[in-house]
XYZ file of C-alpha atoms in Angstrom:
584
model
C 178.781 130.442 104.624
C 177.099 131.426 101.183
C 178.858 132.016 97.706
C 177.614 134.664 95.542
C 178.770 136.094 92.258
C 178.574 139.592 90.626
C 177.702 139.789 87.021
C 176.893 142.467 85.235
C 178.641 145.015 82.745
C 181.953 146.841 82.832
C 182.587 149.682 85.130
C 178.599 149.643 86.902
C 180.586 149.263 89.837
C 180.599 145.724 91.326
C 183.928 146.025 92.721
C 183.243 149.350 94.577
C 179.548 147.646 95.653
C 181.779 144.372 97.349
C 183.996 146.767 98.606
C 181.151 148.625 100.274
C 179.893 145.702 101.487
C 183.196 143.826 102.783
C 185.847 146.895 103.518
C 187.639 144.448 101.370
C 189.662 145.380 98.270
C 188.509 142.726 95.357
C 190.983 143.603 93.099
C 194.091 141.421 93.619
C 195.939 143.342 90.802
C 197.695 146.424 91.010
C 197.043 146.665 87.088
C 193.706 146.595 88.176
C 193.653 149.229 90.739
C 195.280 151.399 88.451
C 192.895 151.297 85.632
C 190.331 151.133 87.511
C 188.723 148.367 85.942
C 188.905 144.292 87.760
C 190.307 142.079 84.574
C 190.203 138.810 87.091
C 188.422 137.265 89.427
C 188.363 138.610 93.066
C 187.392 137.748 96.588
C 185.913 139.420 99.986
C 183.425 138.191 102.223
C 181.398 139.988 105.415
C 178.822 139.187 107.953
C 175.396 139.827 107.436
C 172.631 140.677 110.331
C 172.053 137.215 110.635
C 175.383 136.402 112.119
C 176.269 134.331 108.707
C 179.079 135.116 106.501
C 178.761 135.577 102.935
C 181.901 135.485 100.397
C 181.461 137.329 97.348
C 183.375 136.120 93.573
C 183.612 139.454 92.159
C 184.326 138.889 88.013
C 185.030 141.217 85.371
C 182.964 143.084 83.096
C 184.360 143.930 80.510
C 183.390 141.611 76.897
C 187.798 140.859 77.125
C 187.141 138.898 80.203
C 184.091 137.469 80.072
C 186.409 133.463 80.275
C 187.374 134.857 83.355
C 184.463 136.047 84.743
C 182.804 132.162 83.714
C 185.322 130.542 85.596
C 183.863 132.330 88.560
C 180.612 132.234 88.101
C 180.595 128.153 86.687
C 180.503 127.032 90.191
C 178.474 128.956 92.374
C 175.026 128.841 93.518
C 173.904 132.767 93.251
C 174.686 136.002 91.574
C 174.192 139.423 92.804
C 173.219 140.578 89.453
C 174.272 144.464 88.771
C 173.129 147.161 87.045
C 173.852 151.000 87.313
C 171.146 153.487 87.356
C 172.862 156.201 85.033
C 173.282 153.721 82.229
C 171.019 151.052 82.514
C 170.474 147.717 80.536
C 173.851 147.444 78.387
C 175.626 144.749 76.532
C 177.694 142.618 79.253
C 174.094 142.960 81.363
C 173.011 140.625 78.498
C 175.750 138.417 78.057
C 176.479 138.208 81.593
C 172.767 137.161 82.093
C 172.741 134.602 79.129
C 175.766 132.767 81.148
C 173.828 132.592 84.557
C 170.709 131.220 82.592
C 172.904 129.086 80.774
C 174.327 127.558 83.630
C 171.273 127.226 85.101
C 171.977 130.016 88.105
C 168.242 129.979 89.848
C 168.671 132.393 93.394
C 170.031 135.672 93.026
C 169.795 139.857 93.572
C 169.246 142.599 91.303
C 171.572 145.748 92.972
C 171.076 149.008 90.729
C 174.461 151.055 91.767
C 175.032 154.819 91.417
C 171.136 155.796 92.828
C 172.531 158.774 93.897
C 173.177 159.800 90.183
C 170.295 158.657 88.502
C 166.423 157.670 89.009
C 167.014 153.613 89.757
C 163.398 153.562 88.738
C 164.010 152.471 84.902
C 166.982 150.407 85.468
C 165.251 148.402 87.805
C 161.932 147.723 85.808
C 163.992 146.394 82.417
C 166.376 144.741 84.426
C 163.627 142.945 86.160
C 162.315 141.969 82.827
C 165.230 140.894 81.190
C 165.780 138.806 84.464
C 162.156 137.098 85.262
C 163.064 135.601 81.297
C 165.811 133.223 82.890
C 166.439 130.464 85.287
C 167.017 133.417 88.087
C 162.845 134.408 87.539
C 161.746 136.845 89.890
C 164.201 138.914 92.282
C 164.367 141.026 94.853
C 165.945 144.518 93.882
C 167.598 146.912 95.864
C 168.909 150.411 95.017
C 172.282 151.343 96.379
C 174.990 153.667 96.617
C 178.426 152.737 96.812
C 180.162 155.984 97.654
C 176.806 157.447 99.684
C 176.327 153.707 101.688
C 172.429 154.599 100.823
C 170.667 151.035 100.084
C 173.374 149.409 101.789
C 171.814 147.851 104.626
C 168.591 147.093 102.453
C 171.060 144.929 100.169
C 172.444 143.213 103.599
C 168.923 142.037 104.701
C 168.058 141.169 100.969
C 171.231 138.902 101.204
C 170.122 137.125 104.487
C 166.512 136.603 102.902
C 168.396 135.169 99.607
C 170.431 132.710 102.098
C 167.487 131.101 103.623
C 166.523 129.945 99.949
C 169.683 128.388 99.195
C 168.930 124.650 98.979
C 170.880 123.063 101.199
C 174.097 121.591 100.276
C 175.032 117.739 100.264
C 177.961 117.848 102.772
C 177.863 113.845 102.384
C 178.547 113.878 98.811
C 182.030 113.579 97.229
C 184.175 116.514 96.759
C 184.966 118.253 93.206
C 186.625 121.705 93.806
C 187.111 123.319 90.760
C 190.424 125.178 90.872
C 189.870 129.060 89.984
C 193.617 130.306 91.714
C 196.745 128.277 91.986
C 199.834 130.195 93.012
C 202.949 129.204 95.723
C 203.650 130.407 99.760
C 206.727 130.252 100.444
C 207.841 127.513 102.958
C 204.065 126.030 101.988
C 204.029 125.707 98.879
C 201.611 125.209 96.147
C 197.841 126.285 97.601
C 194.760 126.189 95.214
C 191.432 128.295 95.685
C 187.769 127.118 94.764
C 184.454 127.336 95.573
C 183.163 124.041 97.570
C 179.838 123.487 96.298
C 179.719 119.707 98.207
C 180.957 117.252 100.261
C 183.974 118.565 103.041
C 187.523 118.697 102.939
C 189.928 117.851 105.665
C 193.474 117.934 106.430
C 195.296 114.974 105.792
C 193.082 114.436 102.717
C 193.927 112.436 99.786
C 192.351 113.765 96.543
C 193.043 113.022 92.706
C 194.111 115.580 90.127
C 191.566 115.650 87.416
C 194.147 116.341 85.075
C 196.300 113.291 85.400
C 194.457 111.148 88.367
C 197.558 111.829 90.297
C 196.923 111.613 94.266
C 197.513 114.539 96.379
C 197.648 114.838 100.001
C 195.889 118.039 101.638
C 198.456 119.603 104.084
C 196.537 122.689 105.202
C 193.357 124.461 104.812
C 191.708 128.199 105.221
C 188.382 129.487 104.607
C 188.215 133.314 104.700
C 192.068 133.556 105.301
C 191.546 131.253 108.647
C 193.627 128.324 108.568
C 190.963 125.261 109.625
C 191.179 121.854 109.942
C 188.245 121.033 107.999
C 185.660 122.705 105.445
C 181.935 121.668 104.876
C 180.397 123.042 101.173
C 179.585 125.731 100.607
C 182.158 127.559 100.984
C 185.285 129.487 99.302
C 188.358 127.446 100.505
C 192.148 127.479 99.977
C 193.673 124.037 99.775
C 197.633 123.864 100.735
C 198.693 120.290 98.668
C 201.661 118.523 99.738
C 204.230 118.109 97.627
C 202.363 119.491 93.914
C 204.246 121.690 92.004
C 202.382 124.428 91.525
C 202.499 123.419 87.776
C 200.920 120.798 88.316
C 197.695 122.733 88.416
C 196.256 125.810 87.046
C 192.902 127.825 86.474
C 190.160 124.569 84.985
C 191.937 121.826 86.980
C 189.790 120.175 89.717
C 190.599 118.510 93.229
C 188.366 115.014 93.153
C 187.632 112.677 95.906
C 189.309 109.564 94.612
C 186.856 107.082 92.500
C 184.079 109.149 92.137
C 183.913 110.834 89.221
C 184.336 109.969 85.622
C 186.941 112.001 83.000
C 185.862 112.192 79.468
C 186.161 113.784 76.626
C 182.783 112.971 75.043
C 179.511 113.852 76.402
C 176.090 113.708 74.918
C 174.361 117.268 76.207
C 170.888 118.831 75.239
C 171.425 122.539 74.143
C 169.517 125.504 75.428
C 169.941 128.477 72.615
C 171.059 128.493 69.281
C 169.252 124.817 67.468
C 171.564 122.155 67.944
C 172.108 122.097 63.861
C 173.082 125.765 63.942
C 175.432 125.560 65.997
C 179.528 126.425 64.850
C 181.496 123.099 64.695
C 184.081 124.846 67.060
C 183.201 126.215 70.117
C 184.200 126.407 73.904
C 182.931 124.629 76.734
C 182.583 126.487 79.539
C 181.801 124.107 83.087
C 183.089 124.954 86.519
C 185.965 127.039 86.011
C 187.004 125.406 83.222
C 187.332 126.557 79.489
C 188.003 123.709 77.031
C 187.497 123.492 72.964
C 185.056 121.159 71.869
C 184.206 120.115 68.008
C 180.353 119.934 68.039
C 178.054 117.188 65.834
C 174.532 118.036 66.031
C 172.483 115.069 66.952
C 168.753 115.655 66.887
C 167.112 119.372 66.794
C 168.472 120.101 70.942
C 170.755 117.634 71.266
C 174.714 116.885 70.214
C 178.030 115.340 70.666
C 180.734 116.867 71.686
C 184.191 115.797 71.558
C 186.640 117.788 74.674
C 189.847 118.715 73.218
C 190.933 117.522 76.984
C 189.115 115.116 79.482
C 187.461 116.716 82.188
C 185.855 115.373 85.528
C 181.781 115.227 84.421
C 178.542 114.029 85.614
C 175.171 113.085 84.012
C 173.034 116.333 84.902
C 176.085 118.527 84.914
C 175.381 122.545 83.469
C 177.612 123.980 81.387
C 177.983 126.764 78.555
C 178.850 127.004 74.725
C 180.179 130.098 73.591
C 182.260 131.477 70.489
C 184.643 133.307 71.394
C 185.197 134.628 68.049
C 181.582 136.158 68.002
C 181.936 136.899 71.824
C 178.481 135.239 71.958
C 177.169 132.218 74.199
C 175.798 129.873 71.611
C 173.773 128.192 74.767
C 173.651 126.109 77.820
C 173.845 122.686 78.029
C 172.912 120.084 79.898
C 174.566 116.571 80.388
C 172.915 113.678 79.083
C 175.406 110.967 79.300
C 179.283 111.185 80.287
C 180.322 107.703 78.546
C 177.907 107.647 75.212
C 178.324 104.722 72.796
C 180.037 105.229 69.304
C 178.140 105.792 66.492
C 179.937 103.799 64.326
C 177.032 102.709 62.071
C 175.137 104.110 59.726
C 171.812 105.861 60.655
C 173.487 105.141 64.722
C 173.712 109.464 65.073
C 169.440 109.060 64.188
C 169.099 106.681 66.483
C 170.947 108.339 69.221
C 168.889 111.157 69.030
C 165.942 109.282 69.584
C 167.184 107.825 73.024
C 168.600 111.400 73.733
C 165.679 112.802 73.410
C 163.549 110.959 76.024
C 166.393 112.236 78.691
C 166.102 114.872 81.036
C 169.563 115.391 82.822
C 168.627 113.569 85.897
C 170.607 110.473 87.126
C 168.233 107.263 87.248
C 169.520 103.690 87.662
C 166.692 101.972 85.843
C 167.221 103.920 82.619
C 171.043 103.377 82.447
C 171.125 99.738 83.202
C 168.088 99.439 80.392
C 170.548 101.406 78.074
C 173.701 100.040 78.391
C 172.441 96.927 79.746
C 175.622 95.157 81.823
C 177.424 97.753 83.867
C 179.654 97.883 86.449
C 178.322 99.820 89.433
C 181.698 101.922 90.255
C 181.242 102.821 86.639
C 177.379 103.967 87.658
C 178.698 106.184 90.799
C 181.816 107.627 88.375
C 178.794 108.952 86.255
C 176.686 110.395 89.112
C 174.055 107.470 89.164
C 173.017 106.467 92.230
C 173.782 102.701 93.006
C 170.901 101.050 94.627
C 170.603 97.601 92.966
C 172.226 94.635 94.092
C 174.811 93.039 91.672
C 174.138 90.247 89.310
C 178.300 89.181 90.085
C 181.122 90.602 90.896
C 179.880 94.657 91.230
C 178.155 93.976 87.519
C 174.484 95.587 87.322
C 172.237 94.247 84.914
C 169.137 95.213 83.207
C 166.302 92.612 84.536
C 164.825 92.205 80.996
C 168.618 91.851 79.425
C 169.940 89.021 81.435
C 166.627 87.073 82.036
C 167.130 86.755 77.940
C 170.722 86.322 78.371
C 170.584 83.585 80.436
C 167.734 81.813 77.918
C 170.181 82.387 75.002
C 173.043 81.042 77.235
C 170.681 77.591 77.418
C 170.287 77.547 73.881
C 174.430 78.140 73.060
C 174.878 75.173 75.416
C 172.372 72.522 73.839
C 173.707 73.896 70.492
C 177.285 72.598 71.231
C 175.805 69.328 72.901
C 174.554 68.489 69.717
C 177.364 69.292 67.445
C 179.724 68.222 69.738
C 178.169 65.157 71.409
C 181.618 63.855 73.123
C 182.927 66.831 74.429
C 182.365 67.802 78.415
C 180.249 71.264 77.699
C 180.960 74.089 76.403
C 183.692 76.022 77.755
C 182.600 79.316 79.556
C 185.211 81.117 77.574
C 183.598 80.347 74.405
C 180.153 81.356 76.155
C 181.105 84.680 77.217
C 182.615 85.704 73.260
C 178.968 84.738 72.138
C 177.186 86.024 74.701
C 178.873 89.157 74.324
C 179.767 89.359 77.843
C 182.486 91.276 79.402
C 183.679 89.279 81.984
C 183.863 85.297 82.601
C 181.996 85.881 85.981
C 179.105 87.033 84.519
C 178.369 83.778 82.241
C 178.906 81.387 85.726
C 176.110 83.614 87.450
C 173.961 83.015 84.786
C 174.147 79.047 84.800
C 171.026 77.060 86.545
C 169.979 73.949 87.149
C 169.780 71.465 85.084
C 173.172 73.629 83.816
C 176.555 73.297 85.927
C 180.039 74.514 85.536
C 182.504 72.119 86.012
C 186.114 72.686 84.872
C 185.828 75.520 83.276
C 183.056 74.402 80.882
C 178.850 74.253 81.243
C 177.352 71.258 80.211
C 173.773 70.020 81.444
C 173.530 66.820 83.892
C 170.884 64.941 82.250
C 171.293 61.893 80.615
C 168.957 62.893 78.031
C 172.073 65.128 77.179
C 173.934 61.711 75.909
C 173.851 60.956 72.115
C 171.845 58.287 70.714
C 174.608 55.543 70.494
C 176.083 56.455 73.808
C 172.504 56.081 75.132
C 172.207 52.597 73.928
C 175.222 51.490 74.706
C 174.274 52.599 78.757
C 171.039 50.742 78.023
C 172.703 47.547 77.100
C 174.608 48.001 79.783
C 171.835 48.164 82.352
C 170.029 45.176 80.558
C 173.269 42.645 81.145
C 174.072 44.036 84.622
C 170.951 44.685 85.779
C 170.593 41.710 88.268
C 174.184 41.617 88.934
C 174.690 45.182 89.852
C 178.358 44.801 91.134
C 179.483 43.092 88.163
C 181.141 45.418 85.624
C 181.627 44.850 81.658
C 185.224 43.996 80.539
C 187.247 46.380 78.139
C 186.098 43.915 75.456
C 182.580 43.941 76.111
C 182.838 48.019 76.350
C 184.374 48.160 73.321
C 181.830 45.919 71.325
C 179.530 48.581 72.426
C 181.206 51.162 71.476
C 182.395 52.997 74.719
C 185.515 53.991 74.066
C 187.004 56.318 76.838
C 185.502 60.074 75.759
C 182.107 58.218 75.048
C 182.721 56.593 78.824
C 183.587 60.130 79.956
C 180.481 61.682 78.192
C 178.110 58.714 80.371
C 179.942 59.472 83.521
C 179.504 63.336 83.441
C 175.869 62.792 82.298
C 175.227 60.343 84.929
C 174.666 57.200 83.007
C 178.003 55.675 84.630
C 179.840 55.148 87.698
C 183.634 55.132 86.918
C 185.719 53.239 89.568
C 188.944 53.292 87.488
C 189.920 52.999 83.848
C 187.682 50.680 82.196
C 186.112 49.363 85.275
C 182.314 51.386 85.193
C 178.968 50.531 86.889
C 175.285 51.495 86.922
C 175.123 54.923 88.754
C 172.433 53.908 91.641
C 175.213 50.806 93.368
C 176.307 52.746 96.005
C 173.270 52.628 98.342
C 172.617 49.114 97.385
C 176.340 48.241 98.252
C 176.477 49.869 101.375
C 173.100 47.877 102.538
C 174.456 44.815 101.396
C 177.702 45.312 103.731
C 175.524 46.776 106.181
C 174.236 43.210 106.888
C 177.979 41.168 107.511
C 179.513 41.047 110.631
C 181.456 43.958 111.519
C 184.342 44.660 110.431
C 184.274 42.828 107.721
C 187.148 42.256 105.054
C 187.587 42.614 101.468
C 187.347 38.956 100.605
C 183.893 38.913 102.481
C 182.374 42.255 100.712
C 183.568 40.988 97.373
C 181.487 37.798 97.904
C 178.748 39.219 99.813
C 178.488 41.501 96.587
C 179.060 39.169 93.899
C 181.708 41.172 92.505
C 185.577 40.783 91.488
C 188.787 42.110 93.157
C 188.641 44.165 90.091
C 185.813 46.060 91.150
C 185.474 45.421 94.658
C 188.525 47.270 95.826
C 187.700 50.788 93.700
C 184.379 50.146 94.877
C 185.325 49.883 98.824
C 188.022 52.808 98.194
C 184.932 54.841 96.823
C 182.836 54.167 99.952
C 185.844 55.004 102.068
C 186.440 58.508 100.361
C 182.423 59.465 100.845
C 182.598 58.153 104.666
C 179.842 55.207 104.050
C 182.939 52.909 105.373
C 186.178 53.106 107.118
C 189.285 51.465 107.064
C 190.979 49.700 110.315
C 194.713 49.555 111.339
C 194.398 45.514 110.058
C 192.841 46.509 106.672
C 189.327 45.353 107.857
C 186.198 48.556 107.806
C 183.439 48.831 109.395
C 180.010 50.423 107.674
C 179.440 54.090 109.329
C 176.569 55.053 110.881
């Protein structure tokens, strides 16, 4: 199936062209029957020689309408652009134009209607001018009749040609169906219509509510008033929801696949028109079928702010139109730069924002946000419309290279900072890292830590003894002067006090290294274990404690930690009489 639009200005005859085509009536309204004139959107679709279907959004004309006539246009791919031969180029031709170039419309149809009242010849050549000026460029125009049928099979084949250059759609991707129709079936309930420019939608669905993130469950489909159990983009679709009161939803709402898309209310955009500094400070934002007030702030000379008077489901390359209603003018299209921009909270920050705006083009790339904004998380990425490529630095955090190779130097530096000012204490604790780091989340400052850096209990210190301060230093050296030849034999609390090793300057050795603890007050040289298990390597097997405390040269003070400590790392075991054997 293909989506078109009509645009084009009051009473040129759209409506009687669609109904031409279709043998469907387009206006829904009796009002609108009666005057003659379509005030909101309507639908028909027919088959063309090809054997494919095509679904015409028929919108109004007239200047009254023109929000209504947006909210069909906002999300389709092509517009049957129309113009009548007895009157020619008129005011709503422009506007109506000025909205598909805004929104960046690029395949459509020039129809000139009533040739059977007028030459078409004149019609056609300005509108072909005024067209070839906008993102629609060259067309293919047909003359036509709607009350003679002269033309209309020329404006069937020019459909099929205008079909094959759709670009195909991405039936993959996740669904936003912007809601242009809600109403209530009785013994159904509340159904929605839209135009499904991506992904599919099947029964049994769950979806989110743009408005209020709300899940809904799809109960029943239709495409072309034929219910279906599932619809592929593009396509016009009615969505039956399950349990949603109807006013729940209305005309600008959106059906999102869950987790996919991001709701703001501030967006960076470039502008296409008016100069970004000329701009009102109050206009409306016009994007899929919704219509929401913004307040505008200029930025640089095509760019600005703009603050949504309501959040609404946005990606980075999104189209969309700013128009005054007041002056019934569109003010210009926009395109969007970034759907989660940083404050500018300090002076001379709305300069600088322009300068990073204007090196942006609308198109999603990974490298450019992460170099932006630096640490991200990648759900955060997809919400935006960035595709997620790169592998996570921890957790689903995305880094800039650059930014966390000089992160994790400056993480070094905050850790031999504290070592020196706080020689005693085990590290830093990663708490205290990630507030001066800057970081968002306690993961990220572990994932940074390397060797010689651990984390251990919830701090980072480095394992080098170098790390120890000067009299803590000495005090080990001393240590490993008295001892040296009688490695087993450990210092008393006296002699650890003389030398100042008190238990946090113990603690500080022991996690740098520079001591073995056994037990309270009972420390050796770190490099015994090997030694001892050699040593007991060479008595008969088993052997007992008395015998490893005097083949060591040791105490009962030390020599039972010490044999406990070779039992725990599986160097020795323990037998039923209290006796061990060396392992291995």
């Amino acid at each position: 199936m293909w989506v078109v639009a009509t645009a084009g200005h009051v009473d040129h005859g759209k409506s009687t062209l669609v109904r031409a085509l279709t043998g469907m009536e387009p206006d829904r309204w009796a009002e609108e029957r009666r005057r003659g004139m379509t005030i909101d959107l309507g639908f028909a679709w027919t088959a063309l020689p090809s054997g494919g279907t095509v679904a015409f959004v028929d919108v109004p004309g007239h200047e009254r309408f023109v929000p209504n006539m947006l909210a069909g246009v906002g999300p389709v791919p092509a517009a049957l652009v129309v113009v009548a031969a007895d009157e020619g180029w008129m005011p709503q031709s422009a506007e109506h134009l000025a909205a598909l170039h805004a929104l960046g419309v690029a395949y459509g149809l020039l129809a000139v209607t009533r040739a059977d009242l007028a030459d078409p010849g004149p019609a056609t050549a300005r509108a072909l001018t005024e067209i070839a000026a906008t993102s629609l460029g060259a067309v293919e125009a047909v003359p036509v009749s709607g009350v003679t049928g002269a033309g209309l099979p020329e404006l069937r084949a020019a459909l099929d040609r205008l079909a094959v250059r759709l670009p195909a759609p991405d039936v993959d991707g996740p669904v936003r169906l912007w809601v242009d129709r809600s109403f209530t079936i009785r013994g159904s309930g509340t159904v929605v219509t839209g135009t499904l420019g991506g992904g599919r939608l099947r029964v049994g669905d769950e979806l989110e509510l743009a408005g209020t993130g709300e899940t809904v469950r799809v109960r029943g489909l239709q495409s072309l008033g034929v219910p279906t159990p599932e619809v592929s983009a593009v396509a016009r679709v009615a969505v039956n929801l399950r349990g949603t009161p109807r006013e729940r939803l209305a005309r600008g709402d959106a059906l999102l696949s869950p987790g996919r898309f991001h709701r703001t209310d501030l967006v960076d955009v470039r502008v296409a028109g008016d100069p970004a500094a000329d701009l009102p400070a109050a206009l409306t934002l016009h994007v899929g079928s919704a219509a929401v007030p913004v307040r505008v702030r200029p930025l640089g000379p095509d760019t600005a702010r703009l603050r949504l008077a309501r959040p609404l489901p946005l990606l980075i390359g999104d189209r969309a139109l700013l128009r005054d209603p007041g002056r019934h003018h569109v003010a210009g299209g926009v395109t969007l730069l970034d759907v989660a921009p940083p404050p500018l909270a300090r002076r001379g920050a709305a300069a600088a924002r322009a300068i990073v705006l204007a090196g942006l083009d609308g198109r999603p790339d990974l490298a450019g946000e992460l170099r932006r904004r630096r640490l991200v998380r990648a759900a955060d990425l997809t919400r935006m419309g960035v595709p997620v490529h790169a592998r996570p630095v921890a957790g689903d955090w995305l880094a800039d290279p650059g930014h966390w190779e000089r992160t994790g130097a400056r993480l070094a530096e905050e850790v031999a900072r504290h070592a020196r000012e706080h020689p005693l204490e085990p590290g830093i604790p990663v708490e205290t890292l990630r507030q001066r780091l800057a970081l968002p989340d306690r993961a990220l400052v572990e994932a940074l830590v390397r060797p010689p850096l651990r984390v251990r209990g919830g701090r980072v210190t480095a394992s080098t003894v170098d790390a120890l301060p000067e009299p803590v230093a000495r005090a080990v050296q001393r240590i490993r002067a008295e001892f040296g030849d009688r490695p087993f034999r450990a210092p008393e609390a006296n002699r650890l006090a003389d030398l100042g090793l008190g238990p946090r300057e113990i603690g500080a050795a022991v996690r740098a290294g520079a001591l073995l603890r056994l037990a309270d007050n009972v420390v050796l040289l770190p490099d015994v274990l090997d030694e001892a298990v050699r040593v007991l390597a060479g008595l008969p097997q088993p052997f007992t404690l008395s015998a490893a405390r005097q083949a060591l040269d040791t105490t009962r003070r030390v020599a039972v930690p010490l044999l406990e400590l070779l039992d725990r790392r599986g160097a020795t075991r323990r037998l039923p009489d209290d006796a061990r054997i060396v392992v291995g």
